[in-house]
Amino acid sequence: MAVTTHFQGRFEVEFKYRLENSAAFSRALAALGPEVMVEGDQEQDCYFDTADGALAREGKSLVIRTMQTAGIRLWIVKGPGPDRCEAVNISDADKAASMVHTLGYQPVLTIHKRRSIYFVGPFHITLDHLAGVGDFAELAIMTDDEERLEEYRNALQKLATTLNLKQREYRSYRELCELHQQAPPFN
Protein backbone atom coordinates (compact mmCIF):
# COMPACT_ATOMS: atom_id res chain seq x y z
CA MET A 1 0.00 0.00 0.00
CA ALA A 2 1.45 3.36 -0.98
CA VAL A 3 2.16 5.95 1.73
CA THR A 4 -0.44 8.30 0.29
CA THR A 5 -3.26 5.78 0.72
CA HIS A 6 -2.51 5.24 4.41
CA PHE A 7 -4.02 8.57 5.35
CA GLN A 8 -7.09 8.65 3.13
CA GLY A 9 -10.62 8.15 4.34
CA ARG A 10 -13.43 9.68 6.37
CA PHE A 11 -12.99 7.31 9.29
CA GLU A 12 -10.04 6.40 11.46
CA VAL A 13 -9.85 3.44 13.80
CA GLU A 14 -7.12 4.30 16.28
CA PHE A 15 -5.85 2.74 19.48
CA LYS A 16 -3.42 4.67 21.67
CA TYR A 17 -1.17 3.06 24.27
CA ARG A 18 1.01 4.64 26.94
CA LEU A 19 4.55 3.25 26.75
CA GLU A 20 6.53 2.51 29.87
CA ASN A 21 9.45 1.28 27.77
CA SER A 22 9.62 2.82 24.29
CA ALA A 23 12.85 0.92 23.48
CA ALA A 24 11.08 -2.44 24.05
CA PHE A 25 8.21 -1.28 21.83
CA SER A 26 10.67 -0.22 19.12
CA ARG A 27 12.31 -3.67 19.21
CA ALA A 28 8.92 -5.43 18.94
CA LEU A 29 7.96 -3.17 16.04
CA ALA A 30 11.30 -3.72 14.27
CA ALA A 31 10.68 -7.49 14.43
CA LEU A 32 7.63 -6.92 12.17
CA GLY A 33 9.80 -5.31 9.46
CA PRO A 34 7.83 -2.07 9.15
CA GLU A 35 8.14 0.39 6.30
CA VAL A 36 9.51 3.68 7.66
CA MET A 37 7.81 6.91 6.62
CA VAL A 38 9.68 9.24 8.98
CA GLU A 39 11.61 8.93 12.23
CA GLY A 40 12.02 11.60 14.89
CA ASP A 41 9.93 14.23 13.08
CA GLN A 42 9.09 17.37 15.04
CA GLU A 43 5.37 18.06 14.78
CA GLN A 44 3.23 20.93 15.90
CA ASP A 45 -0.53 20.60 16.24
CA CYS A 46 -2.44 23.85 16.67
CA TYR A 47 -5.99 23.28 17.91
CA PHE A 48 -8.68 25.83 17.14
CA ASP A 49 -12.08 26.36 18.75
CA THR A 50 -14.65 29.05 19.38
CA ALA A 51 -14.25 31.32 22.40
CA ASP A 52 -16.88 29.27 24.25
CA GLY A 53 -15.35 25.87 23.34
CA ALA A 54 -18.24 24.76 21.10
CA LEU A 55 -16.15 22.29 19.07
CA ALA A 56 -14.77 20.55 22.17
CA ARG A 57 -18.27 20.27 23.66
CA GLU A 58 -19.46 18.63 20.43
CA GLY A 59 -16.54 16.15 20.46
CA LYS A 60 -14.86 17.78 17.48
CA SER A 61 -11.31 18.98 16.87
CA LEU A 62 -10.00 21.39 14.25
CA VAL A 63 -6.23 21.09 13.91
CA ILE A 64 -3.52 22.55 11.69
CA ARG A 65 -0.53 20.17 11.79
CA THR A 66 3.00 20.99 10.66
CA MET A 67 5.42 18.10 10.22
CA GLN A 68 8.86 19.71 10.13
CA THR A 69 11.10 16.94 8.74
CA ALA A 70 8.52 15.45 6.38
CA GLY A 71 7.54 18.92 5.12
CA ILE A 72 3.84 18.02 5.37
CA ARG A 73 1.11 20.43 6.43
CA LEU A 74 -2.36 19.12 7.22
CA TRP A 75 -5.79 20.50 8.01
CA ILE A 76 -7.43 17.86 10.25
CA VAL A 77 -11.01 17.61 11.49
CA LYS A 78 -11.85 14.89 14.03
CA GLY A 79 -15.27 13.98 15.36
CA PRO A 80 -17.92 13.88 16.27
CA GLY A 81 -17.25 10.46 17.73
CA PRO A 82 -14.01 8.54 17.94
CA ASP A 83 -13.98 7.19 14.37
CA ARG A 84 -14.72 10.33 12.34
CA CYS A 85 -11.53 11.90 11.00
CA GLU A 86 -10.57 13.68 7.79
CA ALA A 87 -7.30 15.29 6.81
CA VAL A 88 -6.24 17.23 3.76
CA ASN A 89 -2.79 18.37 2.68
CA ILE A 90 -2.30 22.13 2.62
CA SER A 91 0.64 24.09 1.29
CA ASP A 92 0.61 27.03 3.72
CA ALA A 93 -0.16 26.36 7.41
CA ASP A 94 0.02 30.05 8.32
CA LYS A 95 -2.51 30.99 5.62
CA ALA A 96 -4.82 28.14 6.71
CA ALA A 97 -4.60 29.31 10.34
CA SER A 98 -5.45 32.85 9.22
CA MET A 99 -8.48 31.56 7.30
CA VAL A 100 -9.67 29.54 10.30
CA HIS A 101 -9.28 32.64 12.48
CA THR A 102 -11.31 34.67 9.96
CA LEU A 103 -14.10 32.10 10.34
CA GLY A 104 -14.22 32.86 14.08
CA TYR A 105 -11.98 30.16 15.52
CA GLN A 106 -9.02 30.93 17.73
CA PRO A 107 -5.99 28.88 18.72
CA VAL A 108 -6.69 27.20 22.07
CA LEU A 109 -3.78 24.76 22.39
CA THR A 110 -0.50 23.99 20.65
CA ILE A 111 1.04 20.57 21.11
CA HIS A 112 4.64 19.79 20.19
CA LYS A 113 5.63 16.17 19.75
CA ARG A 114 8.42 14.05 18.36
CA ARG A 115 6.84 11.45 16.07
CA SER A 116 8.02 8.47 14.07
CA ILE A 117 5.61 6.90 11.57
CA TYR A 118 5.76 3.31 10.34
CA PHE A 119 3.57 1.11 8.15
CA VAL A 120 2.78 -2.54 8.82
CA GLY A 121 0.49 -3.84 6.10
CA PRO A 122 -2.52 -1.51 5.86
CA PHE A 123 -1.90 -0.01 9.32
CA HIS A 124 0.09 3.04 10.33
CA ILE A 125 1.90 2.99 13.64
CA THR A 126 3.24 6.08 15.33
CA LEU A 127 5.71 6.37 18.17
CA ASP A 128 5.16 9.70 19.90
CA HIS A 129 6.95 11.62 22.64
CA LEU A 130 5.18 14.58 24.26
CA ALA A 131 7.47 16.46 26.66
CA GLY A 132 6.20 16.24 30.22
CA VAL A 133 3.33 13.94 29.20
CA GLY A 134 5.02 10.73 28.10
CA ASP A 135 5.64 8.26 25.30
CA PHE A 136 2.84 6.68 23.31
CA ALA A 137 2.19 4.29 20.45
CA GLU A 138 -0.79 4.74 18.17
CA LEU A 139 -2.04 1.96 15.90
CA ALA A 140 -4.46 3.16 13.23
CA ILE A 141 -6.05 2.79 9.85
CA MET A 142 -8.12 5.23 7.80
CA THR A 143 -10.96 4.15 5.55
CA ASP A 144 -14.06 5.32 3.75
CA ASP A 145 -15.76 1.97 4.44
CA GLU A 146 -17.77 2.45 7.63
CA GLU A 147 -18.90 -1.19 7.54
CA ARG A 148 -15.31 -2.39 8.12
CA LEU A 149 -14.67 -0.40 11.32
CA GLU A 150 -15.29 -3.36 13.66
CA GLU A 151 -13.09 -5.62 11.52
CA TYR A 152 -10.30 -3.04 11.76
CA ARG A 153 -10.76 -2.72 15.55
CA ASN A 154 -10.27 -6.47 15.89
CA ALA A 155 -7.20 -6.44 13.63
CA LEU A 156 -5.65 -3.54 15.55
CA GLN A 157 -6.27 -5.35 18.84
CA LYS A 158 -4.39 -8.38 17.48
CA LEU A 159 -1.55 -6.11 16.34
CA ALA A 160 -1.42 -4.50 19.80
CA THR A 161 -1.13 -7.96 21.36
CA THR A 162 1.69 -8.84 18.94
CA LEU A 163 3.48 -5.63 19.98
CA ASN A 164 2.88 -6.43 23.68
CA LEU A 165 0.93 -3.22 24.22
CA LYS A 166 -1.17 -3.29 27.37
CA GLN A 167 -1.77 0.19 28.79
CA ARG A 168 -4.52 1.56 26.52
CA GLU A 169 -4.95 5.34 26.70
CA TYR A 170 -8.47 6.51 25.87
CA ARG A 171 -7.84 10.25 26.24
CA SER A 172 -6.77 12.37 23.27
CA TYR A 173 -3.45 14.17 23.22
CA ARG A 174 -5.44 17.37 23.62
CA GLU A 175 -7.01 16.08 26.85
CA LEU A 176 -3.69 14.77 28.16
CA CYS A 177 -1.90 18.06 27.45
CA GLU A 178 -4.69 20.13 29.00
CA LEU A 179 -4.52 17.95 32.14
CA HIS A 180 -0.73 18.31 32.21
CA GLN A 181 -1.04 22.11 31.99
CA GLN A 182 -3.53 22.12 34.89
CA ALA A 183 -1.44 19.86 37.13
CA PRO A 184 0.14 21.65 40.10
CA PRO A 185 3.95 21.74 40.07
CA PHE A 186 5.78 19.29 42.32
CA ASN A 187 7.36 20.79 45.44
PDB file of C-alpha atoms in Angstrom:
ATOM      1  CA  MET A   1       0.000   0.000   0.000  1.00  0.00           C
ATOM      2  CA  ALA A   2       1.454   3.364  -0.977  1.00  0.00           C
ATOM      3  CA  VAL A   3       2.163   5.948   1.731  1.00  0.00           C
ATOM      4  CA  THR A   4      -0.442   8.304   0.287  1.00  0.00           C
ATOM      5  CA  THR A   5      -3.258   5.776   0.715  1.00  0.00           C
ATOM      6  CA  HIS A   6      -2.505   5.239   4.412  1.00  0.00           C
ATOM      7  CA  PHE A   7      -4.021   8.571   5.350  1.00  0.00           C
ATOM      8  CA  GLN A   8      -7.091   8.654   3.128  1.00  0.00           C
ATOM      9  CA  GLY A   9     -10.620   8.149   4.339  1.00  0.00           C
ATOM     10  CA  ARG A  10     -13.427   9.676   6.365  1.00  0.00           C
ATOM     11  CA  PHE A  11     -12.988   7.307   9.288  1.00  0.00           C
ATOM     12  CA  GLU A  12     -10.040   6.397  11.458  1.00  0.00           C
ATOM     13  CA  VAL A  13      -9.846   3.436  13.802  1.00  0.00           C
ATOM     14  CA  GLU A  14      -7.120   4.298  16.277  1.00  0.00           C
ATOM     15  CA  PHE A  15      -5.850   2.735  19.483  1.00  0.00           C
ATOM     16  CA  LYS A  16      -3.423   4.669  21.669  1.00  0.00           C
ATOM     17  CA  TYR A  17      -1.167   3.060  24.271  1.00  0.00           C
ATOM     18  CA  ARG A  18       1.014   4.639  26.935  1.00  0.00           C
ATOM     19  CA  LEU A  19       4.555   3.245  26.746  1.00  0.00           C
ATOM     20  CA  GLU A  20       6.526   2.511  29.870  1.00  0.00           C
ATOM     21  CA  ASN A  21       9.452   1.282  27.768  1.00  0.00           C
ATOM     22  CA  SER A  22       9.624   2.821  24.293  1.00  0.00           C
ATOM     23  CA  ALA A  23      12.849   0.916  23.485  1.00  0.00           C
ATOM     24  CA  ALA A  24      11.081  -2.436  24.051  1.00  0.00           C
ATOM     25  CA  PHE A  25       8.212  -1.280  21.834  1.00  0.00           C
ATOM     26  CA  SER A  26      10.668  -0.223  19.120  1.00  0.00           C
ATOM     27  CA  ARG A  27      12.310  -3.673  19.214  1.00  0.00           C
ATOM     28  CA  ALA A  28       8.923  -5.428  18.944  1.00  0.00           C
ATOM     29  CA  LEU A  29       7.961  -3.168  16.038  1.00  0.00           C
ATOM     30  CA  ALA A  30      11.304  -3.718  14.267  1.00  0.00           C
ATOM     31  CA  ALA A  31      10.680  -7.486  14.434  1.00  0.00           C
ATOM     32  CA  LEU A  32       7.629  -6.925  12.170  1.00  0.00           C
ATOM     33  CA  GLY A  33       9.800  -5.311   9.462  1.00  0.00           C
ATOM     34  CA  PRO A  34       7.831  -2.074   9.153  1.00  0.00           C
ATOM     35  CA  GLU A  35       8.136   0.392   6.301  1.00  0.00           C
ATOM     36  CA  VAL A  36       9.508   3.679   7.663  1.00  0.00           C
ATOM     37  CA  MET A  37       7.806   6.906   6.622  1.00  0.00           C
ATOM     38  CA  VAL A  38       9.679   9.239   8.983  1.00  0.00           C
ATOM     39  CA  GLU A  39      11.613   8.927  12.233  1.00  0.00           C
ATOM     40  CA  GLY A  40      12.022  11.604  14.886  1.00  0.00           C
ATOM     41  CA  ASP A  41       9.928  14.235  13.076  1.00  0.00           C
ATOM     42  CA  GLN A  42       9.086  17.365  15.039  1.00  0.00           C
ATOM     43  CA  GLU A  43       5.367  18.058  14.780  1.00  0.00           C
ATOM     44  CA  GLN A  44       3.233  20.934  15.900  1.00  0.00           C
ATOM     45  CA  ASP A  45      -0.531  20.600  16.238  1.00  0.00           C
ATOM     46  CA  CYS A  46      -2.436  23.852  16.666  1.00  0.00           C
ATOM     47  CA  TYR A  47      -5.995  23.285  17.911  1.00  0.00           C
ATOM     48  CA  PHE A  48      -8.677  25.830  17.139  1.00  0.00           C
ATOM     49  CA  ASP A  49     -12.082  26.360  18.753  1.00  0.00           C
ATOM     50  CA  THR A  50     -14.650  29.054  19.377  1.00  0.00           C
ATOM     51  CA  ALA A  51     -14.254  31.316  22.397  1.00  0.00           C
ATOM     52  CA  ASP A  52     -16.884  29.267  24.246  1.00  0.00           C
ATOM     53  CA  GLY A  53     -15.355  25.870  23.339  1.00  0.00           C
ATOM     54  CA  ALA A  54     -18.235  24.764  21.100  1.00  0.00           C
ATOM     55  CA  LEU A  55     -16.150  22.290  19.073  1.00  0.00           C
ATOM     56  CA  ALA A  56     -14.768  20.552  22.171  1.00  0.00           C
ATOM     57  CA  ARG A  57     -18.266  20.270  23.661  1.00  0.00           C
ATOM     58  CA  GLU A  58     -19.460  18.629  20.426  1.00  0.00           C
ATOM     59  CA  GLY A  59     -16.543  16.154  20.462  1.00  0.00           C
ATOM     60  CA  LYS A  60     -14.855  17.784  17.478  1.00  0.00           C
ATOM     61  CA  SER A  61     -11.311  18.984  16.873  1.00  0.00           C
ATOM     62  CA  LEU A  62     -10.003  21.394  14.251  1.00  0.00           C
ATOM     63  CA  VAL A  63      -6.227  21.089  13.906  1.00  0.00           C
ATOM     64  CA  ILE A  64      -3.521  22.549  11.690  1.00  0.00           C
ATOM     65  CA  ARG A  65      -0.529  20.171  11.789  1.00  0.00           C
ATOM     66  CA  THR A  66       2.999  20.992  10.660  1.00  0.00           C
ATOM     67  CA  MET A  67       5.424  18.101  10.219  1.00  0.00           C
ATOM     68  CA  GLN A  68       8.859  19.710  10.131  1.00  0.00           C
ATOM     69  CA  THR A  69      11.097  16.936   8.743  1.00  0.00           C
ATOM     70  CA  ALA A  70       8.520  15.451   6.380  1.00  0.00           C
ATOM     71  CA  GLY A  71       7.537  18.919   5.124  1.00  0.00           C
ATOM     72  CA  ILE A  72       3.841  18.020   5.371  1.00  0.00           C
ATOM     73  CA  ARG A  73       1.115  20.428   6.432  1.00  0.00           C
ATOM     74  CA  LEU A  74      -2.361  19.123   7.219  1.00  0.00           C
ATOM     75  CA  TRP A  75      -5.793  20.495   8.013  1.00  0.00           C
ATOM     76  CA  ILE A  76      -7.429  17.864  10.254  1.00  0.00           C
ATOM     77  CA  VAL A  77     -11.010  17.613  11.490  1.00  0.00           C
ATOM     78  CA  LYS A  78     -11.849  14.894  14.031  1.00  0.00           C
ATOM     79  CA  GLY A  79     -15.272  13.981  15.363  1.00  0.00           C
ATOM     80  CA  PRO A  80     -17.923  13.876  16.273  1.00  0.00           C
ATOM     81  CA  GLY A  81     -17.254  10.464  17.732  1.00  0.00           C
ATOM     82  CA  PRO A  82     -14.009   8.540  17.936  1.00  0.00           C
ATOM     83  CA  ASP A  83     -13.978   7.186  14.367  1.00  0.00           C
ATOM     84  CA  ARG A  84     -14.718  10.330  12.339  1.00  0.00           C
ATOM     85  CA  CYS A  85     -11.526  11.899  10.995  1.00  0.00           C
ATOM     86  CA  GLU A  86     -10.568  13.675   7.788  1.00  0.00           C
ATOM     87  CA  ALA A  87      -7.302  15.287   6.808  1.00  0.00           C
ATOM     88  CA  VAL A  88      -6.235  17.233   3.762  1.00  0.00           C
ATOM     89  CA  ASN A  89      -2.786  18.372   2.684  1.00  0.00           C
ATOM     90  CA  ILE A  90      -2.304  22.128   2.623  1.00  0.00           C
ATOM     91  CA  SER A  91       0.644  24.088   1.290  1.00  0.00           C
ATOM     92  CA  ASP A  92       0.613  27.027   3.725  1.00  0.00           C
ATOM     93  CA  ALA A  93      -0.161  26.360   7.409  1.00  0.00           C
ATOM     94  CA  ASP A  94       0.017  30.051   8.317  1.00  0.00           C
ATOM     95  CA  LYS A  95      -2.515  30.993   5.618  1.00  0.00           C
ATOM     96  CA  ALA A  96      -4.817  28.144   6.712  1.00  0.00           C
ATOM     97  CA  ALA A  97      -4.599  29.313  10.343  1.00  0.00           C
ATOM     98  CA  SER A  98      -5.449  32.846   9.220  1.00  0.00           C
ATOM     99  CA  MET A  99      -8.478  31.558   7.305  1.00  0.00           C
ATOM    100  CA  VAL A 100      -9.669  29.536  10.302  1.00  0.00           C
ATOM    101  CA  HIS A 101      -9.279  32.636  12.480  1.00  0.00           C
ATOM    102  CA  THR A 102     -11.305  34.674   9.961  1.00  0.00           C
ATOM    103  CA  LEU A 103     -14.097  32.103  10.341  1.00  0.00           C
ATOM    104  CA  GLY A 104     -14.223  32.855  14.079  1.00  0.00           C
ATOM    105  CA  TYR A 105     -11.976  30.163  15.516  1.00  0.00           C
ATOM    106  CA  GLN A 106      -9.017  30.926  17.727  1.00  0.00           C
ATOM    107  CA  PRO A 107      -5.989  28.885  18.721  1.00  0.00           C
ATOM    108  CA  VAL A 108      -6.686  27.197  22.065  1.00  0.00           C
ATOM    109  CA  LEU A 109      -3.780  24.757  22.390  1.00  0.00           C
ATOM    110  CA  THR A 110      -0.504  23.986  20.648  1.00  0.00           C
ATOM    111  CA  ILE A 111       1.041  20.565  21.105  1.00  0.00           C
ATOM    112  CA  HIS A 112       4.637  19.790  20.192  1.00  0.00           C
ATOM    113  CA  LYS A 113       5.634  16.172  19.750  1.00  0.00           C
ATOM    114  CA  ARG A 114       8.420  14.054  18.356  1.00  0.00           C
ATOM    115  CA  ARG A 115       6.840  11.448  16.073  1.00  0.00           C
ATOM    116  CA  SER A 116       8.016   8.471  14.070  1.00  0.00           C
ATOM    117  CA  ILE A 117       5.608   6.904  11.573  1.00  0.00           C
ATOM    118  CA  TYR A 118       5.757   3.312  10.339  1.00  0.00           C
ATOM    119  CA  PHE A 119       3.570   1.115   8.147  1.00  0.00           C
ATOM    120  CA  VAL A 120       2.780  -2.537   8.821  1.00  0.00           C
ATOM    121  CA  GLY A 121       0.489  -3.836   6.095  1.00  0.00           C
ATOM    122  CA  PRO A 122      -2.524  -1.508   5.856  1.00  0.00           C
ATOM    123  CA  PHE A 123      -1.901  -0.008   9.318  1.00  0.00           C
ATOM    124  CA  HIS A 124       0.087   3.036  10.333  1.00  0.00           C
ATOM    125  CA  ILE A 125       1.896   2.990  13.637  1.00  0.00           C
ATOM    126  CA  THR A 126       3.242   6.081  15.333  1.00  0.00           C
ATOM    127  CA  LEU A 127       5.713   6.365  18.168  1.00  0.00           C
ATOM    128  CA  ASP A 128       5.156   9.703  19.905  1.00  0.00           C
ATOM    129  CA  HIS A 129       6.950  11.621  22.637  1.00  0.00           C
ATOM    130  CA  LEU A 130       5.181  14.581  24.264  1.00  0.00           C
ATOM    131  CA  ALA A 131       7.469  16.458  26.659  1.00  0.00           C
ATOM    132  CA  GLY A 132       6.197  16.237  30.217  1.00  0.00           C
ATOM    133  CA  VAL A 133       3.326  13.942  29.197  1.00  0.00           C
ATOM    134  CA  GLY A 134       5.022  10.730  28.098  1.00  0.00           C
ATOM    135  CA  ASP A 135       5.642   8.262  25.299  1.00  0.00           C
ATOM    136  CA  PHE A 136       2.840   6.680  23.309  1.00  0.00           C
ATOM    137  CA  ALA A 137       2.195   4.287  20.451  1.00  0.00           C
ATOM    138  CA  GLU A 138      -0.787   4.736  18.166  1.00  0.00           C
ATOM    139  CA  LEU A 139      -2.037   1.957  15.899  1.00  0.00           C
ATOM    140  CA  ALA A 140      -4.457   3.160  13.234  1.00  0.00           C
ATOM    141  CA  ILE A 141      -6.049   2.793   9.851  1.00  0.00           C
ATOM    142  CA  MET A 142      -8.121   5.230   7.804  1.00  0.00           C
ATOM    143  CA  THR A 143     -10.959   4.149   5.548  1.00  0.00           C
ATOM    144  CA  ASP A 144     -14.061   5.318   3.747  1.00  0.00           C
ATOM    145  CA  ASP A 145     -15.761   1.969   4.436  1.00  0.00           C
ATOM    146  CA  GLU A 146     -17.771   2.453   7.633  1.00  0.00           C
ATOM    147  CA  GLU A 147     -18.899  -1.187   7.541  1.00  0.00           C
ATOM    148  CA  ARG A 148     -15.311  -2.390   8.121  1.00  0.00           C
ATOM    149  CA  LEU A 149     -14.670  -0.403  11.315  1.00  0.00           C
ATOM    150  CA  GLU A 150     -15.294  -3.359  13.662  1.00  0.00           C
ATOM    151  CA  GLU A 151     -13.089  -5.622  11.520  1.00  0.00           C
ATOM    152  CA  TYR A 152     -10.303  -3.043  11.764  1.00  0.00           C
ATOM    153  CA  ARG A 153     -10.759  -2.716  15.546  1.00  0.00           C
ATOM    154  CA  ASN A 154     -10.272  -6.469  15.886  1.00  0.00           C
ATOM    155  CA  ALA A 155      -7.201  -6.445  13.627  1.00  0.00           C
ATOM    156  CA  LEU A 156      -5.649  -3.542  15.552  1.00  0.00           C
ATOM    157  CA  GLN A 157      -6.268  -5.347  18.843  1.00  0.00           C
ATOM    158  CA  LYS A 158      -4.386  -8.375  17.482  1.00  0.00           C
ATOM    159  CA  LEU A 159      -1.547  -6.106  16.338  1.00  0.00           C
ATOM    160  CA  ALA A 160      -1.419  -4.499  19.802  1.00  0.00           C
ATOM    161  CA  THR A 161      -1.129  -7.962  21.365  1.00  0.00           C
ATOM    162  CA  THR A 162       1.694  -8.844  18.945  1.00  0.00           C
ATOM    163  CA  LEU A 163       3.483  -5.632  19.978  1.00  0.00           C
ATOM    164  CA  ASN A 164       2.885  -6.433  23.681  1.00  0.00           C
ATOM    165  CA  LEU A 165       0.927  -3.220  24.220  1.00  0.00           C
ATOM    166  CA  LYS A 166      -1.174  -3.286  27.370  1.00  0.00           C
ATOM    167  CA  GLN A 167      -1.770   0.187  28.794  1.00  0.00           C
ATOM    168  CA  ARG A 168      -4.517   1.563  26.524  1.00  0.00           C
ATOM    169  CA  GLU A 169      -4.954   5.343  26.695  1.00  0.00           C
ATOM    170  CA  TYR A 170      -8.469   6.513  25.874  1.00  0.00           C
ATOM    171  CA  ARG A 171      -7.838  10.246  26.237  1.00  0.00           C
ATOM    172  CA  SER A 172      -6.767  12.369  23.271  1.00  0.00           C
ATOM    173  CA  TYR A 173      -3.446  14.174  23.216  1.00  0.00           C
ATOM    174  CA  ARG A 174      -5.440  17.371  23.623  1.00  0.00           C
ATOM    175  CA  GLU A 175      -7.014  16.081  26.849  1.00  0.00           C
ATOM    176  CA  LEU A 176      -3.694  14.773  28.163  1.00  0.00           C
ATOM    177  CA  CYS A 177      -1.904  18.059  27.450  1.00  0.00           C
ATOM    178  CA  GLU A 178      -4.689  20.132  29.000  1.00  0.00           C
ATOM    179  CA  LEU A 179      -4.524  17.946  32.141  1.00  0.00           C
ATOM    180  CA  HIS A 180      -0.731  18.308  32.208  1.00  0.00           C
ATOM    181  CA  GLN A 181      -1.041  22.110  31.987  1.00  0.00           C
ATOM    182  CA  GLN A 182      -3.527  22.123  34.895  1.00  0.00           C
ATOM    183  CA  ALA A 183      -1.443  19.858  37.134  1.00  0.00           C
ATOM    184  CA  PRO A 184       0.141  21.647  40.101  1.00  0.00           C
ATOM    185  CA  PRO A 185       3.947  21.738  40.073  1.00  0.00           C
ATOM    186  CA  PHE A 186       5.778  19.286  42.322  1.00  0.00           C
ATOM    187  CA  ASN A 187       7.364  20.789  45.440  1.00  0.00           C
TER     188      ASN A 187
END
